[in-house]
Coordinates of C-alpha atoms in Angstrom, one line a residue:
X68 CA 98.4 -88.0 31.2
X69 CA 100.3 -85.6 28.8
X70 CA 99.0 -82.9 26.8
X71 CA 98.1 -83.4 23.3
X72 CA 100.0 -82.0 20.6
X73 CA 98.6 -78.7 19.1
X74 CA 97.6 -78.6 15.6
X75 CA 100.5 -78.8 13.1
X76 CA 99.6 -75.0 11.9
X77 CA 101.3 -73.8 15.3
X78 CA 104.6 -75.9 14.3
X79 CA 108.0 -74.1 14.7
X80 CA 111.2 -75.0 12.9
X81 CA 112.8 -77.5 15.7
X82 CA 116.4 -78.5 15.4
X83 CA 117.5 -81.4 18.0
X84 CA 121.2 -81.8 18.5
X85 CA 123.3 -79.4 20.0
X86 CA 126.6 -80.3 17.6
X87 CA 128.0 -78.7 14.4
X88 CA 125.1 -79.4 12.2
X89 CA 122.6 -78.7 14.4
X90 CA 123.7 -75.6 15.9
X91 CA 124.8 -74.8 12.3
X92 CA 121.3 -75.8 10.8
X93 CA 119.4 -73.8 13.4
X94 CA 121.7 -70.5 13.2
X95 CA 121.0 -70.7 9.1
X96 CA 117.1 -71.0 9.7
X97 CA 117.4 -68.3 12.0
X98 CA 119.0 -66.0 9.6
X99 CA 116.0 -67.3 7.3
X100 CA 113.4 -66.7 8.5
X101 CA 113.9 -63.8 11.6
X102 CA 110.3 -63.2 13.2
X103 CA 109.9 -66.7 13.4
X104 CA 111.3 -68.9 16.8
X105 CA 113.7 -71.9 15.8
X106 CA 113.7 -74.1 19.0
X107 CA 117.2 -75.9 19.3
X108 CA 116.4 -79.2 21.4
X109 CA 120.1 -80.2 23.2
X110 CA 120.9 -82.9 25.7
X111 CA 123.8 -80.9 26.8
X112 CA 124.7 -77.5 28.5
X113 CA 127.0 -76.9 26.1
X114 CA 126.5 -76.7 22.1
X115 CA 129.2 -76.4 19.3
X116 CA 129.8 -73.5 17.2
X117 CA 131.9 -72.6 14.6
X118 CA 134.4 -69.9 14.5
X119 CA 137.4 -68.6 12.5
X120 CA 135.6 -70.2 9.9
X121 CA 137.7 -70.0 6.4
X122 CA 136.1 -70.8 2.8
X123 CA 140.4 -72.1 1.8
X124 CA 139.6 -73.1 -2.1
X125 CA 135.8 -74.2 -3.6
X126 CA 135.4 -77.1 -1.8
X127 CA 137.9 -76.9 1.2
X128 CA 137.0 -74.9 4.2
X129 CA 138.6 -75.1 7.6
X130 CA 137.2 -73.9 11.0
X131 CA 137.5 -74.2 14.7
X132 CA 134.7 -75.8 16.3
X133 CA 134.3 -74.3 20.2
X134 CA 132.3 -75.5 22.7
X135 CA 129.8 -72.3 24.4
X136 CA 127.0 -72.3 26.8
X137 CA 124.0 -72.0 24.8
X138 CA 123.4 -68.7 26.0
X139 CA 125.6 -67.6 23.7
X140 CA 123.7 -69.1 21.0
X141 CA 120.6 -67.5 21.8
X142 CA 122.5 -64.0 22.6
X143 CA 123.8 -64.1 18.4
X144 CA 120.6 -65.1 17.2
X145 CA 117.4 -63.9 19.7
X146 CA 114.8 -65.7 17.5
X147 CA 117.1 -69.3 18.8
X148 CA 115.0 -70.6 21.7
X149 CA 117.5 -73.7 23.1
X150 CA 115.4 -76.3 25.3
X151 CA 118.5 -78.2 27.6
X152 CA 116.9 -81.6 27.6
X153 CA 116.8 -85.1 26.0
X154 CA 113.9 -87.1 23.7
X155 CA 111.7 -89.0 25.0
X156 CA 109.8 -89.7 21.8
X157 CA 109.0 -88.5 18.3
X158 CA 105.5 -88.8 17.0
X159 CA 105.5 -87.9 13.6
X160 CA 102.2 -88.4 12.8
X161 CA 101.2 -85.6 14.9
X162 CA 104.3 -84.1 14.0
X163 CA 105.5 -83.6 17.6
X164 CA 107.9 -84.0 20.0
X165 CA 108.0 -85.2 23.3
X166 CA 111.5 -83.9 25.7
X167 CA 112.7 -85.8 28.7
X168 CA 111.7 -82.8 30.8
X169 CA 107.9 -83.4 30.2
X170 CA 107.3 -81.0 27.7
X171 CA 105.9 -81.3 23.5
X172 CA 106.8 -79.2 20.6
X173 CA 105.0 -79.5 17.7
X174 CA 106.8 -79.0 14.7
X175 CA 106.2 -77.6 11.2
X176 CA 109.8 -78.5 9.8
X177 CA 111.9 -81.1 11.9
X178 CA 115.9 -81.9 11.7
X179 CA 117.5 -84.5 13.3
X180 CA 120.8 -83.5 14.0
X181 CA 121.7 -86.2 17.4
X182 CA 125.0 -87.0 15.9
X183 CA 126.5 -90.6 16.6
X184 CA 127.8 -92.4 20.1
X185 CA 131.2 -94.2 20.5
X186 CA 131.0 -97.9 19.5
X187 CA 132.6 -99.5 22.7
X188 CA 134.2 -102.7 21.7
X189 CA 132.5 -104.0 25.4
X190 CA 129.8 -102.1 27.4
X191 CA 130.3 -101.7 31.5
X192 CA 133.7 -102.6 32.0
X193 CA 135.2 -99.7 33.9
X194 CA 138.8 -100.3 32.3
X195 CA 137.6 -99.6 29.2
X196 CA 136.7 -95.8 28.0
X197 CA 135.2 -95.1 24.8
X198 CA 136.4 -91.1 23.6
X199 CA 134.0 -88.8 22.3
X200 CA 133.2 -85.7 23.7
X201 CA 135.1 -83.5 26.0
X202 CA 134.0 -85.2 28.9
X203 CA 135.0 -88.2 28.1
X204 CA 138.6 -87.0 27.2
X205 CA 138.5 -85.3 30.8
X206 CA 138.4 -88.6 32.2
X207 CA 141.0 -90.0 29.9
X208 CA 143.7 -87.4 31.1
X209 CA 142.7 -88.2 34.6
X210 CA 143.1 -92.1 34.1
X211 CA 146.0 -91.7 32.5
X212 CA 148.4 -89.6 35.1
X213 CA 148.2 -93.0 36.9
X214 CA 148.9 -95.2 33.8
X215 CA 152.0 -97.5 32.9
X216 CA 150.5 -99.2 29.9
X217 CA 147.5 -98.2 28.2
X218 CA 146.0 -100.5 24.7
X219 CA 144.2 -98.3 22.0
X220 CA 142.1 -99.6 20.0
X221 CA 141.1 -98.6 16.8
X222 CA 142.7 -97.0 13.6
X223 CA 140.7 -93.6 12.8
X224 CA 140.9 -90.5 13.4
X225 CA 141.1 -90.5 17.2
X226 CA 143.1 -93.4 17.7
X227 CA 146.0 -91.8 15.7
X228 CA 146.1 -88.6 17.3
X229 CA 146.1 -90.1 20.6
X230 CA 149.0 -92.3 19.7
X231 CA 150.7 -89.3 18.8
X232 CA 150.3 -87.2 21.7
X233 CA 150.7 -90.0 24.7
X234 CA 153.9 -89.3 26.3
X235 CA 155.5 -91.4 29.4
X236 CA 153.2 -94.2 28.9
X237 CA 153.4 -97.5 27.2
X238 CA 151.2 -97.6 24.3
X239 CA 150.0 -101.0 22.5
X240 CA 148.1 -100.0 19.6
X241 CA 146.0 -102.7 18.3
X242 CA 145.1 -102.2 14.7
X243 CA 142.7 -104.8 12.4
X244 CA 144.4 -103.3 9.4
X245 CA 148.1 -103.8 7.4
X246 CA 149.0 -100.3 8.4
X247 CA 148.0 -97.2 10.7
X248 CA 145.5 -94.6 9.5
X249 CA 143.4 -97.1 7.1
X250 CA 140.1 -94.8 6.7
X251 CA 142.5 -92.2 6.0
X252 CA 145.6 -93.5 4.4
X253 CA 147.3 -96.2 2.3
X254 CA 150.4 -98.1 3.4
X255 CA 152.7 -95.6 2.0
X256 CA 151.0 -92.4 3.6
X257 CA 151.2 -94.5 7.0
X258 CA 154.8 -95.8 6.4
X259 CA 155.5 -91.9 5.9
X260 CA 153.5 -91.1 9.2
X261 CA 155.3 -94.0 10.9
X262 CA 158.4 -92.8 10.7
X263 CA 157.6 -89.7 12.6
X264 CA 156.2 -91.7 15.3
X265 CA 159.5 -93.3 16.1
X266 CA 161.4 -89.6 15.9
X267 CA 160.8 -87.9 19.4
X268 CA 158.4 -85.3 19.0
X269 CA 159.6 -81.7 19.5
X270 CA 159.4 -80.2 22.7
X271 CA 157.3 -76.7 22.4
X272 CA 153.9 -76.8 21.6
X273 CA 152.4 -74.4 19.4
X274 CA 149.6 -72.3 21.1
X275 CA 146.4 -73.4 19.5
X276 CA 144.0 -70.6 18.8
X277 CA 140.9 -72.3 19.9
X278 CA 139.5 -71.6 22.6
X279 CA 137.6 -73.5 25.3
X280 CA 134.6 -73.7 27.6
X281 CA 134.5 -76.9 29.7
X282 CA 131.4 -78.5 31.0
X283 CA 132.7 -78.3 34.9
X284 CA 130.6 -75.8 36.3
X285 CA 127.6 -77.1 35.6
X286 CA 128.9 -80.8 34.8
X287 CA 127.7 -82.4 38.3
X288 CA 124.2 -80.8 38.0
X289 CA 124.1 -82.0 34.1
X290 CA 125.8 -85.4 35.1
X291 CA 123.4 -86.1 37.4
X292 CA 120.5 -86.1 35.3
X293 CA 121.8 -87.3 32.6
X294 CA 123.3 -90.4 34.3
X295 CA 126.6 -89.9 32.3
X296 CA 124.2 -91.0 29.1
X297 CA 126.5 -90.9 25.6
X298 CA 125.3 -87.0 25.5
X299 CA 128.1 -85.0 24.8
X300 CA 128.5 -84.0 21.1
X301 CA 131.7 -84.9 18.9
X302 CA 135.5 -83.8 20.2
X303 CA 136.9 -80.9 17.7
X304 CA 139.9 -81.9 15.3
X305 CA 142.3 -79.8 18.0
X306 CA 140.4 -81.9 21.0
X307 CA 143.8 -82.8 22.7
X308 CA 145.6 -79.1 23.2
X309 CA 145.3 -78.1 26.7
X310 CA 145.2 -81.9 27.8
X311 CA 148.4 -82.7 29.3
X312 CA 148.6 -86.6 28.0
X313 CA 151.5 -88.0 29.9
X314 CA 151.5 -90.6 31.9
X315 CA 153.9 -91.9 34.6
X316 CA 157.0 -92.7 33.3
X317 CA 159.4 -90.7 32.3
X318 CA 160.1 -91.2 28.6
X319 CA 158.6 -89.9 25.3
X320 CA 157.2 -92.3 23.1
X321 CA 156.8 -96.2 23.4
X322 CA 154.3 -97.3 21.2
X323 CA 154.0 -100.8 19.8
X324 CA 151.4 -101.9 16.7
X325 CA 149.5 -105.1 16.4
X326 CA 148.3 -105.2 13.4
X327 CA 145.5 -107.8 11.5
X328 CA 144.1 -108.3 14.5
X329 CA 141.2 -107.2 17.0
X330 CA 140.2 -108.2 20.8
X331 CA 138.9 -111.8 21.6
X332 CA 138.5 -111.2 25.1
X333 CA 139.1 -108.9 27.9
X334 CA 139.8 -110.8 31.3
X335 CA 139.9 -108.7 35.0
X336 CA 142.5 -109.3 36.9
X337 CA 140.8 -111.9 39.2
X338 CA 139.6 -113.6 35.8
X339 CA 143.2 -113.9 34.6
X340 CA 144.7 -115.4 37.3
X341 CA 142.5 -118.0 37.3
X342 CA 142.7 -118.7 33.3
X343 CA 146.4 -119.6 34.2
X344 CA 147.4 -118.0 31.2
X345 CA 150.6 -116.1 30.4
X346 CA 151.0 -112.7 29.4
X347 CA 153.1 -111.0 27.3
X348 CA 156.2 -107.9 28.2
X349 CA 156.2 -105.0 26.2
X350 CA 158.4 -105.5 23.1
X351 CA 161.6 -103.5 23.6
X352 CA 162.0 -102.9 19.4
X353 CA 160.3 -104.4 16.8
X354 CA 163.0 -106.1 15.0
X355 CA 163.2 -108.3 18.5
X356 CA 161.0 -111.2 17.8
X357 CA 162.2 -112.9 21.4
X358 CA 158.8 -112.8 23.7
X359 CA 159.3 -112.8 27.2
X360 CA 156.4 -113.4 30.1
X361 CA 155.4 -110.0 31.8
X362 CA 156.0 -110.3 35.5
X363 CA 154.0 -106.9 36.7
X364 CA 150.8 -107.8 38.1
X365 CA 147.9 -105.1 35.7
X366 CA 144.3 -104.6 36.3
X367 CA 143.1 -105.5 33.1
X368 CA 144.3 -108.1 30.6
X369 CA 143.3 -108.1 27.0
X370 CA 143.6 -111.2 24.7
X371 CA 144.0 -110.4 21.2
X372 CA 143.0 -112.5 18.3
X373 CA 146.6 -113.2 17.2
X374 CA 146.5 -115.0 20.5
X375 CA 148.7 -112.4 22.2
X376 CA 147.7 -111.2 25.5
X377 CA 148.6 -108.3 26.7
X378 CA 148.2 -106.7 30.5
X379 CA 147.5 -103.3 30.8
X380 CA 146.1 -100.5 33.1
X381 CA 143.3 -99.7 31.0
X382 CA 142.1 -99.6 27.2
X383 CA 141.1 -96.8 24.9
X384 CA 138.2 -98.2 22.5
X385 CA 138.8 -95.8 19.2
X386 CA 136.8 -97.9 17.0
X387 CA 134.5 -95.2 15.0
X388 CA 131.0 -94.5 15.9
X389 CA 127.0 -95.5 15.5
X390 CA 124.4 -93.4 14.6
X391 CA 122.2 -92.1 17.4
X392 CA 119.1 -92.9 15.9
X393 CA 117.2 -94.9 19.4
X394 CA 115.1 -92.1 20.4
X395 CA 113.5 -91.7 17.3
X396 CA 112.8 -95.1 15.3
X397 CA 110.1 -96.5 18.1
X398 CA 106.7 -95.9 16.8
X399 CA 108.1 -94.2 12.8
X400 CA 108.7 -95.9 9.9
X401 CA 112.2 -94.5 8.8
X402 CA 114.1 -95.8 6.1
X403 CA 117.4 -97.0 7.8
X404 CA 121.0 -97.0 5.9
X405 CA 123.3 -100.4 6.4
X406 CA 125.4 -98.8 8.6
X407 CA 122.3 -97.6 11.3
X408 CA 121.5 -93.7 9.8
X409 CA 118.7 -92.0 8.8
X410 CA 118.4 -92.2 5.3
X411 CA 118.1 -88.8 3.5
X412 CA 117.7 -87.8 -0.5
X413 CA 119.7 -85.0 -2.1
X414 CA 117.3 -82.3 -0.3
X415 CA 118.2 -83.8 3.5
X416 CA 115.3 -85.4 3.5
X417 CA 114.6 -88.6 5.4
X418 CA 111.5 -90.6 4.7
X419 CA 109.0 -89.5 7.0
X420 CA 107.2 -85.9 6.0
X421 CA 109.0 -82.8 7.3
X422 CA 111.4 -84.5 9.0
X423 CA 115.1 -83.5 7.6
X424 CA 118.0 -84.9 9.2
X425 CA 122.1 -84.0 9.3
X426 CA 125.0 -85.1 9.8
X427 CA 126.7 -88.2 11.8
X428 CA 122.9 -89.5 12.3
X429 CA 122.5 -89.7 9.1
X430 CA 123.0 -92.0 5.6
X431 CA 123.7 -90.2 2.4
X432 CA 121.6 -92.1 0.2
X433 CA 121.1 -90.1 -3.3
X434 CA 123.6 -91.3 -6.4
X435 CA 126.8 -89.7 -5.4
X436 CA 128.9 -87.4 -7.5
X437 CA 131.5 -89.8 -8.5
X438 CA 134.2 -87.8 -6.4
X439 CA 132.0 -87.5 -3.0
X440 CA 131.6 -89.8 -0.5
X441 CA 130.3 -89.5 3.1
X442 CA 132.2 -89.6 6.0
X443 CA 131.7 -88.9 9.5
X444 CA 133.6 -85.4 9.8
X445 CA 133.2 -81.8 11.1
X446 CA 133.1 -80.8 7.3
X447 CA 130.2 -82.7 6.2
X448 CA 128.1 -81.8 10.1
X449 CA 128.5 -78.5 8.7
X450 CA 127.7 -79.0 5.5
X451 CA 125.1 -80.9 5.8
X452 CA 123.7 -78.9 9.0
X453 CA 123.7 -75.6 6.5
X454 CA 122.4 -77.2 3.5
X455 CA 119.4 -79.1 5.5
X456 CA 118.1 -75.7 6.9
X457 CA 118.5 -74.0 3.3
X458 CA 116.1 -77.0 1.8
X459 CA 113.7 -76.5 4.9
X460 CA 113.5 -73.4 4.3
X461 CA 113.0 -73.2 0.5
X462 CA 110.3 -76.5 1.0
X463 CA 108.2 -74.3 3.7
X464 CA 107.8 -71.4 0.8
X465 CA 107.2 -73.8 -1.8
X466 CA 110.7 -73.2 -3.9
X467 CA 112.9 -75.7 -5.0
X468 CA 116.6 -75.5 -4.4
X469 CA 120.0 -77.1 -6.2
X470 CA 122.0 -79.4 -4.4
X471 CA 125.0 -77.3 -2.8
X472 CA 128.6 -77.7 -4.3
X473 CA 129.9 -78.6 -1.3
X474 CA 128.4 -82.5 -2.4
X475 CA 130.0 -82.2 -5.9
X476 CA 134.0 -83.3 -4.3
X477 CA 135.1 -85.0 -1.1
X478 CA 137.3 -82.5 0.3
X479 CA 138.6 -82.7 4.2
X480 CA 141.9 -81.0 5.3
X481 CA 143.0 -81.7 8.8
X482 CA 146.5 -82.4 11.3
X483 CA 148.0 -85.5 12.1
X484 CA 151.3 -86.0 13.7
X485 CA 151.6 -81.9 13.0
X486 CA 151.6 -82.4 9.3
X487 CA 148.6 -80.8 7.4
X488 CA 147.2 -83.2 5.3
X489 CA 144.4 -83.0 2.6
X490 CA 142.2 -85.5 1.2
X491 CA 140.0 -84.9 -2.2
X492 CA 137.9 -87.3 -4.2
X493 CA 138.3 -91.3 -4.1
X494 CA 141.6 -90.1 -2.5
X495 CA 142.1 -94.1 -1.5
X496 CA 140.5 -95.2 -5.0
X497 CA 137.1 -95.8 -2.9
X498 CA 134.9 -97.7 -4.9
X499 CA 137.4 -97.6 -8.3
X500 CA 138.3 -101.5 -8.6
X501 CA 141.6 -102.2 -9.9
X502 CA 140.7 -100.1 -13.3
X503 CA 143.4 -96.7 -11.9
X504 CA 146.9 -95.8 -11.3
X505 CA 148.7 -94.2 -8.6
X506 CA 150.9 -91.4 -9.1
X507 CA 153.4 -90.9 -6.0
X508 CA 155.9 -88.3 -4.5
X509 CA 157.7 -88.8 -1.3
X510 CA 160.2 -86.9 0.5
X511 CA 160.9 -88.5 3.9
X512 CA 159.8 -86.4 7.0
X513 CA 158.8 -83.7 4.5
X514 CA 156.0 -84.5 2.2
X515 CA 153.7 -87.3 1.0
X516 CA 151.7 -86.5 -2.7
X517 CA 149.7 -89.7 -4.1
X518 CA 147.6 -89.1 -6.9
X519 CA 145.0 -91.1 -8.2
X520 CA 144.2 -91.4 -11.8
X521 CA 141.2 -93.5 -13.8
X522 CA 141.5 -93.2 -17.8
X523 CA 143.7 -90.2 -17.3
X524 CA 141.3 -88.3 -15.1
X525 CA 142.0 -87.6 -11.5
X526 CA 139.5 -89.1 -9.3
X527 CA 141.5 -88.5 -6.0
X528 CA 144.4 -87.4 -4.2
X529 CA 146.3 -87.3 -0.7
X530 CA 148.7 -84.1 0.0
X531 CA 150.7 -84.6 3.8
X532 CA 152.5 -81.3 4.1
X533 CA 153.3 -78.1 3.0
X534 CA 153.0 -79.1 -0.9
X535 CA 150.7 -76.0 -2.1
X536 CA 149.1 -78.2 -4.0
X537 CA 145.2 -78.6 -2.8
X538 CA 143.6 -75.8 -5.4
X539 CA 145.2 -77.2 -8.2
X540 CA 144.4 -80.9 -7.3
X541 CA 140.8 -79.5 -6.6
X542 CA 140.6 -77.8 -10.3
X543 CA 141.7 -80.9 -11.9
X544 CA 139.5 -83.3 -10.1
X545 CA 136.2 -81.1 -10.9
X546 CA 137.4 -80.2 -14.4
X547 CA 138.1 -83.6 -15.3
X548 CA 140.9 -82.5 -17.9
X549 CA 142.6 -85.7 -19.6
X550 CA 146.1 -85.8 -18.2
X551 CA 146.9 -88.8 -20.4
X552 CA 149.5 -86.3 -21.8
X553 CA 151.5 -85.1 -18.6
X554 CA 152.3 -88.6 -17.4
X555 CA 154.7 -88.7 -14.9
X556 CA 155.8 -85.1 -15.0
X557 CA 152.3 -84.4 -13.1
X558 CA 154.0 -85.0 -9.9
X559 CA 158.1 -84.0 -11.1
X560 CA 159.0 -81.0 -8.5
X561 CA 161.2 -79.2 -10.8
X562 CA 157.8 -78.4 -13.0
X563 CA 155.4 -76.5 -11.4
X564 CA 152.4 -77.8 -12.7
X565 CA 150.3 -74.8 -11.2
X566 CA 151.4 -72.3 -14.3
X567 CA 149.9 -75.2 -16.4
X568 CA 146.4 -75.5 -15.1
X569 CA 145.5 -72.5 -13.2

């Protein structure tokens, strides 16, 4: 029999989710209110914090995201209690919580912060390993010392750094889009990123000033009673340094694309030979149309639906990520968004009382600034993780609070293929019909500038290099100055259009 749930009037502030926005949410109520305990519910030993943390323009901030015991936590902040376990349940009409390890929290303010798991394109099949968290990339490097040939799936974020930074392996990388990079980038920013792919990379890699604290220690304990459950939180945007990706061979990069197409069916080795079908040989270039039958003998097989099939030691599903919602929905009435989130207002708010909730778990679902959209990034987990404790805290002392600028413009910058690259706005004309222009600049192997105009305004813009530009872009995106005038000189290098809007 468990314990009931003491009255709500005993409720803490509880944060669950041991990521970016909810270790940022829970270090923010902390600072707000200081004589009161924040409990910080975590499935994991280790929780995510931010560091190095730089505010680079308005809207554009960039930070390292490093993984730390949760000792450390509590050692910043004393008033942070962190509970290592999982949730069992969440009644919210007591308002109270119920952990895996048998215990209940009641709750005066609630934030769900549980992130998002790795959509696997097929559960329980050993040769296939969805990437995440550290752990998960841990494995990876191990499966991959063995590997010949490995498939990636996918076409985000992950899929395109790990394309990147393979080396001595065969790489298929199977792709449902025209071109590489589609949530990021249109055909011409992945033609430009393409190009470096086929270049061999350059030997010396630059220290990265992250640093790191794995899960090893205390991994087989945590692994244990966990069973390996999707618990780790999201992989920072530096996630590879300090993996050594190579594989067996002993060559840099082989990579071939298959693109407009997805899996139809993955066959074991056993499976395959008994199907009697043929399989294909790594295309030696990609002007060589000629397709020869692969005579090595691989684990897995993979049958795409383009009707290629492919053999391979073992596949990388990249293909984005669901909101970890399960624990919570049984037994509440949440609003859900389309794509599986908690729906929250312009206050964080989901639909239950006192129950907030931030970042990949949940669905933006106020009316957008016309430049802002969500995605599922480190930016917007700390964010939203910040903002969400800021309206729980005003909503507990009865104040009312703006929404916070960081909602007013889309901004992300990030590394792919070693170039810096910023994205602002619509920067793919997200949601603008055919009613906009594109304004372009591209210097092969140097720099990639698209800008995207509607009625003379910008609405977006994509910036792959060095090109100084971001501020400006930023100013003239918020502003919304008519630029009818400027044409294309916007983008001409010999003016520097900084002295004109500054």
């Amino acid at each position: 029999m468990e314990a009931p749930c003491s009255p709500p009037t005993a409720g803490k502030f509880v944060v669950v989710g041991g990521g970016i926005a909810g270790v940022t949410c829970a270090e923010q109520l902390a600072i707000s209110f200081p004589s009161e305990d924040i409990l910080l519910i975590t499935a994991s030993p280790v929780i995510k914090a931010v560091t190095n943390f730089k505010q680079v323009s308005k809207v554009l901030e960039e930070f390292d995201v490093e993984e730390q015991p949760s000792t450390m936590l509590e050692n910043r902040f004393p008033n942070i209690k962190v509970i290592e376990s999982g949730v069992k349940q969440l009644k919210s009409k007591e308002h109270c919580i119920l952990t895996e390890d048998g215990n209940q929290h009641t709750y005066k303010k609630l934030c769900l912060c549980a992130g998002a798991k790795p959509k696997l394109i097929c559960e329980g099949n050993p040769y296939v390993l969805g990437i995440r968290d550290t752990d998960s990339a841990q494995e990876f490097q191990k499966q991959l010392t063995k590997a010949k040939r490995i498939m990636i799936i996918g076409n985000g974020g992950i899929a395109l750094e790990l394309v990147y930074e393979i080396e001595g392996c065969e790489v298929i990388w199977v792709i449902k889009d025209k071109a590489i990079g589609n949530t990021f980038f249109d055909a011409g920013a992945a033609e430009f990123l393409t190009s470096k792919l086929i270049d061999e990379k350059p030997e010396a890699k630059i220290a990265q000033k992250r640093t790191r604290y794995t899960t090893e220690g205390r991994k087989k304990e945590a692994q244990t009673r966990a069973n390996a459950g999707n618990i780790g939180s999201a992989l920072g945007p530096d996630w590879h340094e300090g993996l050594d990706l190579k594989g067996t061979k002993e060559f840099s990069h082989k990579i071939h694309i298959e693109t407009m197409c997805e899996v139809k069916k993955i066959y074991l080795q056993e499976e395959f030979r008994i199907s009697e079908k043929k399989s294909l040989s790594f295309p030696r270039d990609h002007h060589d149309q000629s397709v020869t039958t692969d005579k090595e003998i691989w684990p897995v097989y993979v049958e795409l639906t383009n009707e290629k099939i492919f053999g391979c030691d073992f596949i990388v599903s990249a293909t984005g990520v669901t909101p970890n919602t399960e624990p919570f929905l049984c037994g509440n009435n949440f609003d859900v968004g389309e794509d599986g989130g908690l729906k929250v207002d312009d206050h964080m708010h989901t639909s239950l009382p006192d129950i907030y909730a931030a970042g990949d778990i949940c669905t933006a679902s106020w009316h957008p600034s016309p430049v802002w959209l969500q995605m599922r990034l480190w930016t917007q987990a700390r964010q939203m993780g910040w903002y969400a404790a800021k309206c729980m805290a005003a909503a507990s002392v009865g104040e009312s609070i703006d929404m916070d600028f960081s909602f007013e413009l889309f901004a992300h910058v990030t590394k792919f293929f070693n170039y810096k690259v910023v994205l602002l706005g619509k920067y793919n004309a997200q949601g603008l019909g055919s009613n906009h222009e594109l304004l372009l600049r591209c210097t092969k192997g140097q720099e990639y500038i698209k800008a995207i105009l509607q009625n003379g305004r910008m609405m977006g813009a994509v910036l792959i290099g060095e090109t100084d530009l971001e501020e400006t872009f930023e100013n003239l995106i918020l502003n919304q100055m008519n630029l009818s005038a400027y044409g294309e000189d916007l983008l001409d290098p010999n003016i520097d259009i900084e002295d004109y809007f500054d």
